[in-house]
Short mmCIF file of C-alpha atoms in Angstrom, two decimals:
data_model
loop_
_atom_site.label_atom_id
_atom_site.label_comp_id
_atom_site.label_asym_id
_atom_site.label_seq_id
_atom_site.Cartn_x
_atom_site.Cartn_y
_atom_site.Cartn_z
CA UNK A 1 -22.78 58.22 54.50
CA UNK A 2 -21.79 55.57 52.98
CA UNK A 3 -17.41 54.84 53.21
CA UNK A 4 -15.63 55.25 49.74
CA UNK A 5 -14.17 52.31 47.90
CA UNK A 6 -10.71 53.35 48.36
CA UNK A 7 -11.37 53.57 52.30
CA UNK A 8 -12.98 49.80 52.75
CA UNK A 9 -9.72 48.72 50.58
CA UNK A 10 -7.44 49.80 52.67
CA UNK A 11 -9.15 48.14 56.14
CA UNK A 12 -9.24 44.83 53.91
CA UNK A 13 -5.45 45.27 53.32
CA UNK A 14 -5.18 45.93 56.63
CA UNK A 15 -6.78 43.13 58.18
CA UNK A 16 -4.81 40.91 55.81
CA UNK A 17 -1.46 41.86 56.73
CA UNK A 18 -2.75 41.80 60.34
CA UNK A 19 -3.79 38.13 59.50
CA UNK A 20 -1.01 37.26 57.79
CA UNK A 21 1.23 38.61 60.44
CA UNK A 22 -0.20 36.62 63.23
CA UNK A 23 0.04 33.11 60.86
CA UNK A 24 4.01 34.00 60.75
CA UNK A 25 4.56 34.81 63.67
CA UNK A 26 2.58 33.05 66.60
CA UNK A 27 3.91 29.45 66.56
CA UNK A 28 1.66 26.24 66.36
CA UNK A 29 0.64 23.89 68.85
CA UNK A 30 3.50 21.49 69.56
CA UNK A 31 3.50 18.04 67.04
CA UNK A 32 5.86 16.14 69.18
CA UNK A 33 5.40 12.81 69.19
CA UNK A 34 3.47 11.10 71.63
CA UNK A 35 5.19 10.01 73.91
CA UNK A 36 7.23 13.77 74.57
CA UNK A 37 5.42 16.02 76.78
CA UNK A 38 5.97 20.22 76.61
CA UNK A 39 8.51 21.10 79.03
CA UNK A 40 10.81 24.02 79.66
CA UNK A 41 14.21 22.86 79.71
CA UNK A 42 16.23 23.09 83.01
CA UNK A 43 19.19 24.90 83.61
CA UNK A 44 21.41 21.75 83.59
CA UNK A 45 20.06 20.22 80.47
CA UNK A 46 23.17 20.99 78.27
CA UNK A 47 25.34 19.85 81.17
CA UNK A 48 27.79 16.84 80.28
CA UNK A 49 26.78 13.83 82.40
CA UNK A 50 30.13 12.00 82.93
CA UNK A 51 29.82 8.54 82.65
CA UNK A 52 33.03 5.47 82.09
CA UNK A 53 32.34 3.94 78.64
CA UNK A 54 31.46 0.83 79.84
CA UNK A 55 28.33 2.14 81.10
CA UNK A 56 27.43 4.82 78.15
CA UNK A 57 23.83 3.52 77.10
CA UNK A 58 22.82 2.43 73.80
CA UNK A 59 22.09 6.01 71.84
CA UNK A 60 21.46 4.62 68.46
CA UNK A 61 20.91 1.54 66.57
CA UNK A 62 21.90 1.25 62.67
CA UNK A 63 18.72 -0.48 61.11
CA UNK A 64 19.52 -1.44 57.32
CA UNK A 65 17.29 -1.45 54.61
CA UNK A 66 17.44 -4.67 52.83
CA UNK A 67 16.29 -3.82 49.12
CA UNK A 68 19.49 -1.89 48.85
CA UNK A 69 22.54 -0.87 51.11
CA UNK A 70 21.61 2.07 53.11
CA UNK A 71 21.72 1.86 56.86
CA UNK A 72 20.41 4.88 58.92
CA UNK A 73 20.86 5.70 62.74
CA UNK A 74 17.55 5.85 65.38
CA UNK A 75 17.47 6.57 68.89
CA UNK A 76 15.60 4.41 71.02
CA UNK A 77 12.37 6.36 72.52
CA UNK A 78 12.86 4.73 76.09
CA UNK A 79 16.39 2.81 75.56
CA UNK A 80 15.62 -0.90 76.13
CA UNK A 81 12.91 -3.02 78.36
CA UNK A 82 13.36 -5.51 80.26
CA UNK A 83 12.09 -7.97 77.87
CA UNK A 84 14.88 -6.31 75.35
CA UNK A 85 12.41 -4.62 73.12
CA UNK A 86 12.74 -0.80 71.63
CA UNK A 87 10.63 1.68 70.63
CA UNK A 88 11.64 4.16 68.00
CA UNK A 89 9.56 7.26 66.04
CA UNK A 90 10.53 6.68 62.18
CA UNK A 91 9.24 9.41 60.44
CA UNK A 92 8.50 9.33 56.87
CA UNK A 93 9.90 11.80 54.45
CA UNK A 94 9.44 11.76 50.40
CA UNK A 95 13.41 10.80 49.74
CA UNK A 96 14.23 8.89 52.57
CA UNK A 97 15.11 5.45 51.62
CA UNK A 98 15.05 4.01 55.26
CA UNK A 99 12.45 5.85 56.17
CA UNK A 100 9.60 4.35 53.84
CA UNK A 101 10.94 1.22 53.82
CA UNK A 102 10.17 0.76 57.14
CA UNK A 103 6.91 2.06 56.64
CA UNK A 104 5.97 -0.59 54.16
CA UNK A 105 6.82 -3.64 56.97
CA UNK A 106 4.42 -5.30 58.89
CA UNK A 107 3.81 -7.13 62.03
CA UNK A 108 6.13 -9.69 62.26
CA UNK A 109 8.46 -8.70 59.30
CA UNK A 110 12.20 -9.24 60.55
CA UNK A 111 14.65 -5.91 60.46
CA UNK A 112 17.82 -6.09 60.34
CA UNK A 113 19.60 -3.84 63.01
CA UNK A 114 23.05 -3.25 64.97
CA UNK A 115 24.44 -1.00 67.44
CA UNK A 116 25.82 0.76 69.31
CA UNK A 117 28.27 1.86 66.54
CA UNK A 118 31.06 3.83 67.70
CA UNK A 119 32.81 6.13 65.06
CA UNK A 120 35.61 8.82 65.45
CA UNK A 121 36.39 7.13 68.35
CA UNK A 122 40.28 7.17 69.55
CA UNK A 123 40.84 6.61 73.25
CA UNK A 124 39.52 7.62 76.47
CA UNK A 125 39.17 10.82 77.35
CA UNK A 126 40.34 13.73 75.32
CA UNK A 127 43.46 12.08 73.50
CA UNK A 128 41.67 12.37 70.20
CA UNK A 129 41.31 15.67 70.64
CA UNK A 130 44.62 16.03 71.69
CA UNK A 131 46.63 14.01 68.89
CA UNK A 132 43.89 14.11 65.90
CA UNK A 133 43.07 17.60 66.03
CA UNK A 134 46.15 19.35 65.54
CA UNK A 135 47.41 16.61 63.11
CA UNK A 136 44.55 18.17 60.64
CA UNK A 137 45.40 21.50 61.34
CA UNK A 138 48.85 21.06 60.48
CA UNK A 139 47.81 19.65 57.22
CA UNK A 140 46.27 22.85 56.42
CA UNK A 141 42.37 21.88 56.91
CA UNK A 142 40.07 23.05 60.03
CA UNK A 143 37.51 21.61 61.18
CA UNK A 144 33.80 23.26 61.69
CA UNK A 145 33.95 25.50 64.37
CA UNK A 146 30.97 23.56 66.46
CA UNK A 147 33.57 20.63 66.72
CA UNK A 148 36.52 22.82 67.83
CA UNK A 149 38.38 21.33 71.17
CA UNK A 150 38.60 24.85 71.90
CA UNK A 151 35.21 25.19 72.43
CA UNK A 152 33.72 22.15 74.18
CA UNK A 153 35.69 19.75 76.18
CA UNK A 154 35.81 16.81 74.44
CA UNK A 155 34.63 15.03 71.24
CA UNK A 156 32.47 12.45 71.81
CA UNK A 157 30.23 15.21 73.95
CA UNK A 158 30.05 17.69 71.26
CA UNK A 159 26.70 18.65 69.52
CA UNK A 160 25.61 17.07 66.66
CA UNK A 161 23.83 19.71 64.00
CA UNK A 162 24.58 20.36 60.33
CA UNK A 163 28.07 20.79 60.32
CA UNK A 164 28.22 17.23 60.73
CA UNK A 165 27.00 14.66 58.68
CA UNK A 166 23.63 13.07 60.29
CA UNK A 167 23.36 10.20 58.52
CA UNK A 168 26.80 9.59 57.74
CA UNK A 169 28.70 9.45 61.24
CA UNK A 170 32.16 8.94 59.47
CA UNK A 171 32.23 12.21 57.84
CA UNK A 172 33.14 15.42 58.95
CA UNK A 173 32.75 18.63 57.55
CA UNK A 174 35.87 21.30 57.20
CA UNK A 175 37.77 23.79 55.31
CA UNK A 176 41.01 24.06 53.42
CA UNK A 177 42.48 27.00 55.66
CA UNK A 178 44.61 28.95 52.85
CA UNK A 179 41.44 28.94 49.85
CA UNK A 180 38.58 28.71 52.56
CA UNK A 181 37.49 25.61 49.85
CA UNK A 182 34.89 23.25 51.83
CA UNK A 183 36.41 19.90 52.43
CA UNK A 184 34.82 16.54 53.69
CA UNK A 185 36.73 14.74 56.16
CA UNK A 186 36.42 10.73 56.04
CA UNK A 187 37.18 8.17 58.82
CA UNK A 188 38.50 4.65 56.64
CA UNK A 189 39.73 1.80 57.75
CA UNK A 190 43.41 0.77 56.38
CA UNK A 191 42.27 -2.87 56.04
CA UNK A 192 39.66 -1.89 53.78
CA UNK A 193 42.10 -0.32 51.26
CA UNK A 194 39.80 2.07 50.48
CA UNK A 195 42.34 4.72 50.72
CA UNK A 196 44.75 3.29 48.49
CA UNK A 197 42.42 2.52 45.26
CA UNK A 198 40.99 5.70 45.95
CA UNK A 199 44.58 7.65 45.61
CA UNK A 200 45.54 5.40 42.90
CA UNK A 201 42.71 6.57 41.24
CA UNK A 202 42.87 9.90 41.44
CA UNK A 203 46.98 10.55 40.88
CA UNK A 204 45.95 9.11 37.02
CA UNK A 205 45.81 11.90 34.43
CA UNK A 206 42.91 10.69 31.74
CA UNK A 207 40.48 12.67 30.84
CA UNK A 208 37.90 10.07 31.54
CA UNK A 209 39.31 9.82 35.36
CA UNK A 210 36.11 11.27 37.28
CA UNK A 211 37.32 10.22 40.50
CA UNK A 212 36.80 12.73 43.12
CA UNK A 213 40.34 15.25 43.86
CA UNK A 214 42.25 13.48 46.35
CA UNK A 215 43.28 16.27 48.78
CA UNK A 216 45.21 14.81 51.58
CA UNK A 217 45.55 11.70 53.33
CA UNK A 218 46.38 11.97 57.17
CA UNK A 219 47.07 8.77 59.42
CA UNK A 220 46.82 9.17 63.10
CA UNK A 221 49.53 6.98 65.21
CA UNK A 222 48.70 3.40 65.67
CA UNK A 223 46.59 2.70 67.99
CA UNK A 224 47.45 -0.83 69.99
CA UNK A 225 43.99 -1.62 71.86
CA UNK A 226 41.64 -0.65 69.02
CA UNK A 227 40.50 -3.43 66.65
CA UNK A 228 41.05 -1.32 63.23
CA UNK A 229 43.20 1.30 62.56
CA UNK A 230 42.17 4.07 60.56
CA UNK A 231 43.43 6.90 58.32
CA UNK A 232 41.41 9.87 57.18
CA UNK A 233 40.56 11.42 53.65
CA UNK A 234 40.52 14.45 52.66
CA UNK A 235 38.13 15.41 49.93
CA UNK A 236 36.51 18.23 48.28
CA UNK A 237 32.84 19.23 49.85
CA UNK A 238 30.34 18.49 46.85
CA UNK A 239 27.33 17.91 46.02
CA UNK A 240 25.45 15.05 45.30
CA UNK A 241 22.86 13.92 42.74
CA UNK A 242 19.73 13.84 45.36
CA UNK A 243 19.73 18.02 44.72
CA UNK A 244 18.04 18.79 41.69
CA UNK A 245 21.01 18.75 38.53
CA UNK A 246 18.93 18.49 35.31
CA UNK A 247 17.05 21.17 33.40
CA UNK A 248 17.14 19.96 29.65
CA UNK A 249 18.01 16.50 27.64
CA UNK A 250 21.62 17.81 27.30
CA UNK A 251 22.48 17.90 31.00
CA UNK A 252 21.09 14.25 31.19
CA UNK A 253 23.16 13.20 28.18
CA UNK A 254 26.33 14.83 29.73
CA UNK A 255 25.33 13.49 33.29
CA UNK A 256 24.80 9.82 31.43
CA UNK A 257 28.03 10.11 29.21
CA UNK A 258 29.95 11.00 32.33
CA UNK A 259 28.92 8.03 34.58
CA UNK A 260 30.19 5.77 31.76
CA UNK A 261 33.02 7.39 31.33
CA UNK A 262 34.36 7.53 35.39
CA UNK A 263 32.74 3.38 34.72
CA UNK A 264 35.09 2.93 31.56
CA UNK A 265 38.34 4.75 33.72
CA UNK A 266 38.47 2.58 36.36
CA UNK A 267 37.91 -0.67 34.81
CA UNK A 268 40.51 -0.31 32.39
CA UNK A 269 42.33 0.05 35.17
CA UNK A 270 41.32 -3.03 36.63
CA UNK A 271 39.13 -1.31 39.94
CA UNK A 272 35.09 -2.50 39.94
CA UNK A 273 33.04 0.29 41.97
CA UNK A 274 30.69 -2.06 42.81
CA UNK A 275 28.27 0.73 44.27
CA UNK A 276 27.31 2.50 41.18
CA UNK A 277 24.28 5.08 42.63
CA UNK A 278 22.96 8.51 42.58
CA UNK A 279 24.37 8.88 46.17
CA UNK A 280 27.97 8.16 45.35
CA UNK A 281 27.78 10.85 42.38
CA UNK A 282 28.71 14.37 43.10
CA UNK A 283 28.56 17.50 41.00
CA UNK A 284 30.17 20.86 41.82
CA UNK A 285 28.22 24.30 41.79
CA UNK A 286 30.94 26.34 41.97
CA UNK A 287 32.11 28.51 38.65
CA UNK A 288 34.74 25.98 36.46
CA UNK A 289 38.22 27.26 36.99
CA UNK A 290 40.98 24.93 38.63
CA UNK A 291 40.88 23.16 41.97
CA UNK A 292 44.11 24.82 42.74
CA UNK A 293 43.09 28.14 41.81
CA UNK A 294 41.32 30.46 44.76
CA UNK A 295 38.01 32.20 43.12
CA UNK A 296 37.42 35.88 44.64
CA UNK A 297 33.96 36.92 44.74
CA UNK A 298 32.43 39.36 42.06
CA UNK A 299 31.60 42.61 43.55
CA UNK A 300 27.93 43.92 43.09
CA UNK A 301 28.47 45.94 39.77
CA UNK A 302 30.48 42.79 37.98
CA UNK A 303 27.80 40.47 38.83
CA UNK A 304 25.30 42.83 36.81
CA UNK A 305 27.39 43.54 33.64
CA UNK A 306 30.17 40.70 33.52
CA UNK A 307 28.96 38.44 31.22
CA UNK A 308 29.71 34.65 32.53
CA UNK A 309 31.09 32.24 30.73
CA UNK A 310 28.89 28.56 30.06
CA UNK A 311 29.51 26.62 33.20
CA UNK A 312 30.29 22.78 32.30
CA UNK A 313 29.40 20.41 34.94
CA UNK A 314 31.65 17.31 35.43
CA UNK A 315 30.59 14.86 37.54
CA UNK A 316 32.92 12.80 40.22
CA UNK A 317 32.80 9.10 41.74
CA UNK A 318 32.87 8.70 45.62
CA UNK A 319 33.13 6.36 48.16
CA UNK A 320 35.63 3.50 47.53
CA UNK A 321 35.14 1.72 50.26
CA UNK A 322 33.36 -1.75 48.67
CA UNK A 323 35.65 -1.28 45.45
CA UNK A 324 37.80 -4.10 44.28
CA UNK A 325 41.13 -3.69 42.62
CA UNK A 326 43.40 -6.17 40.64
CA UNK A 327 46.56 -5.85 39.39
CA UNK A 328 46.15 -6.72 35.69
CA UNK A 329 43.19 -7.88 33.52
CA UNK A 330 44.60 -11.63 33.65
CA UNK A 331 44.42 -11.12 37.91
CA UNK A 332 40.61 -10.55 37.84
CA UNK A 333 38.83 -13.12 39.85
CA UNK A 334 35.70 -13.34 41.24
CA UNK A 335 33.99 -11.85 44.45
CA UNK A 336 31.14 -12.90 46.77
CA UNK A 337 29.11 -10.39 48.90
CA UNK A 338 26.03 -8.57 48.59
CA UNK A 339 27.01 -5.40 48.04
CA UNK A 340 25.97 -1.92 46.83
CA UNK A 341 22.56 -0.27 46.90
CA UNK A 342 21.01 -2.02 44.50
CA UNK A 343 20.08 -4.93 46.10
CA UNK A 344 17.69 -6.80 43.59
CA UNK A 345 20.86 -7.90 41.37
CA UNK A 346 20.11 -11.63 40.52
CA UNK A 347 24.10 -12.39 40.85
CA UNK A 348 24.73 -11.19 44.13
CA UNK A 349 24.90 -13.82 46.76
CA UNK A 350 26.86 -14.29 49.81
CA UNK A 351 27.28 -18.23 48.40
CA UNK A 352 28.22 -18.18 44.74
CA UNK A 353 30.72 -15.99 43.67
CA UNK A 354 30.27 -13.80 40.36
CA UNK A 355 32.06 -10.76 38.16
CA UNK A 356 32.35 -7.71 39.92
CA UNK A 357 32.65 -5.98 36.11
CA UNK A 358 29.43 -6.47 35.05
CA UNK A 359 27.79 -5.53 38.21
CA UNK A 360 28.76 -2.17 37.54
CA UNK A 361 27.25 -1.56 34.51
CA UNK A 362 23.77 -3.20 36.42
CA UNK A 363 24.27 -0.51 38.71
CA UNK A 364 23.94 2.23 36.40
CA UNK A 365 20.94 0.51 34.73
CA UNK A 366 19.22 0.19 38.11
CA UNK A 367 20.33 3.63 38.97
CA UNK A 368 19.34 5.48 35.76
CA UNK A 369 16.15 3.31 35.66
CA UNK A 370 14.90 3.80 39.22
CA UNK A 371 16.04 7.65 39.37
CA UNK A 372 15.71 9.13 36.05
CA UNK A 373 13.69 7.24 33.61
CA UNK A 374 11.15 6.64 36.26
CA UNK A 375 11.11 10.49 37.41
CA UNK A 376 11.95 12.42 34.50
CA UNK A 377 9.46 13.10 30.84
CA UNK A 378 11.69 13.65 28.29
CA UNK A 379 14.53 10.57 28.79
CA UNK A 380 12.20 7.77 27.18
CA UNK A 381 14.99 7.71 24.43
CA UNK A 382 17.41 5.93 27.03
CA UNK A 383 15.47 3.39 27.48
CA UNK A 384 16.32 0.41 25.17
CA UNK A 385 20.26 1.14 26.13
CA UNK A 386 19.25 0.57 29.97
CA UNK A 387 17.38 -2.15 29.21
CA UNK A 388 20.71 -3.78 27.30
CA UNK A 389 22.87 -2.96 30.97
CA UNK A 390 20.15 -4.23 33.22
CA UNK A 391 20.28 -7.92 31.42
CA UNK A 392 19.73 -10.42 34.15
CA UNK A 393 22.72 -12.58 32.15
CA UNK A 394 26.32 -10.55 33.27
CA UNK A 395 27.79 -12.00 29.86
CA UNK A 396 24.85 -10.99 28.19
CA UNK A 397 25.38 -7.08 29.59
CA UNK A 398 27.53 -4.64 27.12
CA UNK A 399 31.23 -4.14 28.57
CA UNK A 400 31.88 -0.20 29.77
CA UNK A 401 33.44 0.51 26.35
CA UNK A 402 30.74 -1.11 24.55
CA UNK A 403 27.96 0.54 26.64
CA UNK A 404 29.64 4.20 26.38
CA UNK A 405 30.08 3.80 22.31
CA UNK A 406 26.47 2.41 22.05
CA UNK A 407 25.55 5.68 24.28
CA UNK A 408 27.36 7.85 21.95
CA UNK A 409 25.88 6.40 18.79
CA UNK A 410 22.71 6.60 20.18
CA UNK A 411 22.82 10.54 21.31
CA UNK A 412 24.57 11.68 18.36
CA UNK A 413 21.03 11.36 16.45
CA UNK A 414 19.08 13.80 18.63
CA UNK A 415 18.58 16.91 17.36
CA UNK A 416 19.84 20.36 18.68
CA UNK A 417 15.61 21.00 19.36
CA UNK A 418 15.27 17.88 21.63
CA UNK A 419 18.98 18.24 23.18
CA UNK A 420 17.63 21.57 24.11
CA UNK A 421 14.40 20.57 25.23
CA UNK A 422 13.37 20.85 29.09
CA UNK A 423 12.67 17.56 31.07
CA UNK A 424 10.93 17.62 34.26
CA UNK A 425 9.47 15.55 36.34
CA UNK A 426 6.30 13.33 36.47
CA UNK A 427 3.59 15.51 38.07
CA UNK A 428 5.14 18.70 37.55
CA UNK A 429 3.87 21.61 35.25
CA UNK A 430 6.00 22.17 31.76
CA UNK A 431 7.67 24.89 32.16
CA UNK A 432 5.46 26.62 29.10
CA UNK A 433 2.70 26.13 30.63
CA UNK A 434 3.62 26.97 34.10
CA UNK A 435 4.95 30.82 32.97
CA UNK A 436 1.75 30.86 30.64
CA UNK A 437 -0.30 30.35 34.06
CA UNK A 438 1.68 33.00 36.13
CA UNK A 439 1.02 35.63 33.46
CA UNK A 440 -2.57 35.20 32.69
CA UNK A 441 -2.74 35.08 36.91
CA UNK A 442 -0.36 38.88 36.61
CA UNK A 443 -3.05 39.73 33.91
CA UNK A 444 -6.31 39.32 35.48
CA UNK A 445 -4.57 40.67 38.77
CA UNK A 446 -3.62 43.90 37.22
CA UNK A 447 -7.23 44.17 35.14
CA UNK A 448 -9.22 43.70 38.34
CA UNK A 449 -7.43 46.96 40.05
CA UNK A 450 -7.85 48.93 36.61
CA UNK A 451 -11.43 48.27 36.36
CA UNK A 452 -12.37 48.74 40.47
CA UNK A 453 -9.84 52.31 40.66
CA UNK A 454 -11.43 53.20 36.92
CA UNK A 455 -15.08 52.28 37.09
CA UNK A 456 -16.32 55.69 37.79
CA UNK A 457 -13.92 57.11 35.10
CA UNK A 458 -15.40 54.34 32.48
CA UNK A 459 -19.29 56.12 32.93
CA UNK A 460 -20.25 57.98 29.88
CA UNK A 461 -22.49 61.04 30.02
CA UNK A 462 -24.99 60.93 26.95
CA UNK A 463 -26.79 64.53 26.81
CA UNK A 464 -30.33 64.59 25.17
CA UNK A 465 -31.95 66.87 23.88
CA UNK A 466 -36.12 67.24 24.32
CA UNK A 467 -37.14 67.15 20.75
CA UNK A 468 -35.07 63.42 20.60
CA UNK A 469 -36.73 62.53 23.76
CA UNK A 470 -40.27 63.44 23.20
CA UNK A 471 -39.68 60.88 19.67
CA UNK A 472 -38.11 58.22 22.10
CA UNK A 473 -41.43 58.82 24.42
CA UNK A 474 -43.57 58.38 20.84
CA UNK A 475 -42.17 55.16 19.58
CA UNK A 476 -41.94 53.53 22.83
CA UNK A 477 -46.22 54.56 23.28
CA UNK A 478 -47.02 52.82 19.81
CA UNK A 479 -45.09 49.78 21.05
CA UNK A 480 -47.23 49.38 24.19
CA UNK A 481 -50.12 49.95 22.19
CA UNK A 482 -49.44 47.41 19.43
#
């Protein structure tokens, strides 16, 4: 007896979710790298090993990329030989700067590397713990709850995870204690005066100013054996334009207008950035009301039926820490360095010196050119105004003021169809034709069930009778026979 249809459909469906089940849930065979074996881990491997500084091996080294200014840390596989020589696992992932550059050197290329780098550091023992700490609290900020004194013993032995920064060992993350508002915590050196062109900045009310809200500054007692002293800033927790920020050519025209404008702010107030990038450009997600004002969350039925009002992005400048300040237009002078992440600049040099004002409209040529003309469809209309800013001549580049009208005079032209339009990036589906897909997949789903439940429903039953079927029987003999 053969099984019915419905019966071998439901052992299929079961041996898929059987199958499917075992894929989530056993795990794969181990892709450590090859020189890490499989072991379990013993019961003292979270246990502190108390060393004196002096003798704390090298952890990481801080190898820099030299196309642009990005430095990221890597931990020695085996420390160092005896014939000083390191061996380190770079892996290669799709945005990491480092990371592929690396990958494109050869045998014998030279790399560019320091360390150890010591950051947060205060004195021995627990003493930042002891003074720092508390200084923040009583500011009104807390730090993440995995670098709480009260939890481990000291700082430096803490874990590292994703309440702190990786890649950025200065930062740390936080809260603001009485609005729960995430907050990034910054380690600066006073001698850099980052902290001071950064408040200056910031206390300004213009409605160009897109420098990031300056929340607090806190400065920890002097410090007499430590070569820099240091102050800490207090900022709002963004986020920054590696996360996805664009869906149609009016977000990139309001992302574009707004870089010029935070460009056009601070030089008319005499400051150069001088690290224009997508990296030092943050965005917030959260609704638009007031810093100062604490948002409550919607319960369930007000998320459903309030209607929400259009959210306007603005975006915010950060990291001060190569910017130059003068007092008055007559004071500006010229710099040397090579400086910001854009590194194939044909004025910077180490040697000659050259206009730091300029340089930051180059920046947001490079920056636009390299991470939005070259990703996005749909922004080809920006391309003869970048080409203008990324003039190897500086006197030959547009000033801020001149580059933000030309912008304006350019955009103004588009249409309300094209501001409207999606962009997306090279490689990807449109987003037409990517629904069109999904529903003609939903179609054919849903008409393969109808037609397998239906089939014996669709059979027709034709009755007959034997007077037509002897005729049938007579016209099919005198075919045969002619």
């Amino acid at each position: 007896m053969p099984f019915p249809r419905r019966r071998v459909l439901t052992v299929c469906a079961g041996a898929f979710g059987i199958a499917a089940a075992a894929y989530l849930t056993v795990p794969d065979k181990s892709r450590h790298a090859p020189t890490v074996d499989d072991a379990e881990l013993s019961p003292s491997h979270f246990t502190h090993l108390k060393v004196p500084p002096f003798a704390t091996p090298i952890w990481s080294v801080y190898i820099k990329d030299d196309d642009i200014q990005v430095e990221r840390a890597y931990t020695p596989l085996r420390g160092i030989d005896d014939e000083g020589r390191m061996e380190f696992w770079v892996k290669r992932y799709p945005r990491g700067e480092v990371g592929r550059w690396l990958h494109s050197k050869h045998v014998g290329d030279t790399v560019e590397f320091r360390g150890p780098l010591t950051t947060w550091a205060w004195k021995d023992g627990a003493n930042w713990d002891e003074i720092v700490m508390p200084l923040i609290e009583s500011k009104g900020y807390k730090i993440a709850d995995d670098l709480n004194p009260d939890r481990v013993d000291a700082f430096k032995e803490r874990p590292k995870g994703p309440v702190e920064e990786p890649l950025y060992p200065h930062l740390l993350v936080g809260t603001r204690m009485w609005d729960k508002r995430p907050v990034m915590l910054k380690l600066s050196r006073t001698d850099l005066w980052e902290a001071t062109i950064f408040e200056h900045l910031a206390s300004i009310p213009d409605p160009d100013n897109h420098t990031i809200p300056f929340y607090d500054l806190i400065t920890p007692p002097e410090e007499p054996t430590s070569e820099y002293q240091w102050c800490i800033i207090i900022t709002p927790r963004l986020t920054d334009c590696r996360d996805s920020h664009l869906r149609t050519v009016r977000d990139l025209v309001d992302f574009v207008t707004q870089v010029v404008e935070g460009v056009c702010f601070m030089h008319r107030y005499n400051v150069a950035h001088t690290d224009v990038a997508r990296t030092n450009i943050v965005w917030d997600e959260r609704p638009n009301v007031p810093d100062h004002v604490r948002v409550e969350p919607d319960s369930l039925l007000s998320r459903w039926f309030k209607k929400k009002p259009p959210v306007v992005r603005k975006y915010w400048f950060i990291d001060f820490g190569l910017a130059c300040s003068f007092s008055s237009y007559e004071s500006r002078g010229l710099v040397k360095g090579l400086c910001g992440q854009h590194r194939n600049i044909p004025e910077l040099s180490e040697e000659v010196a050259y206009d730091p004002f300029p340089l930051d409209i180059r920046q947001i040529g490079e920056m636009l050119n390299r991470d939005y003309l070259a990703l996005y469809k749909g922004a080809q209309f920006l391309v003869p105004w970048v080409a203008k800013l990324r003039h190897d001549d500086p006197t030959q580049r547009p000033t801020a003021t001149q580059a933000l009208a030309e912008l304006q005079h350019l955009t103004s032209s588009l249409s309300e169809e094209k501001l409207s339009s999606r962009i997306y990036k090279h490689g990807d589906w449109p987003y037409l034709a990517r629904n069109t897909a999904f529903v003609l997949l939903v179609w054919f789903i849903l008409n393969g069930f109808f037609f397998y439940y239906q089939w014996d429903r669709l059979r027709m039953t034709v009755t007959i009778d034997s007077e037509t079927l002897a005729a049938l029987d007579n016209a099919t003999n005198r075919v045969i026979e002619e």
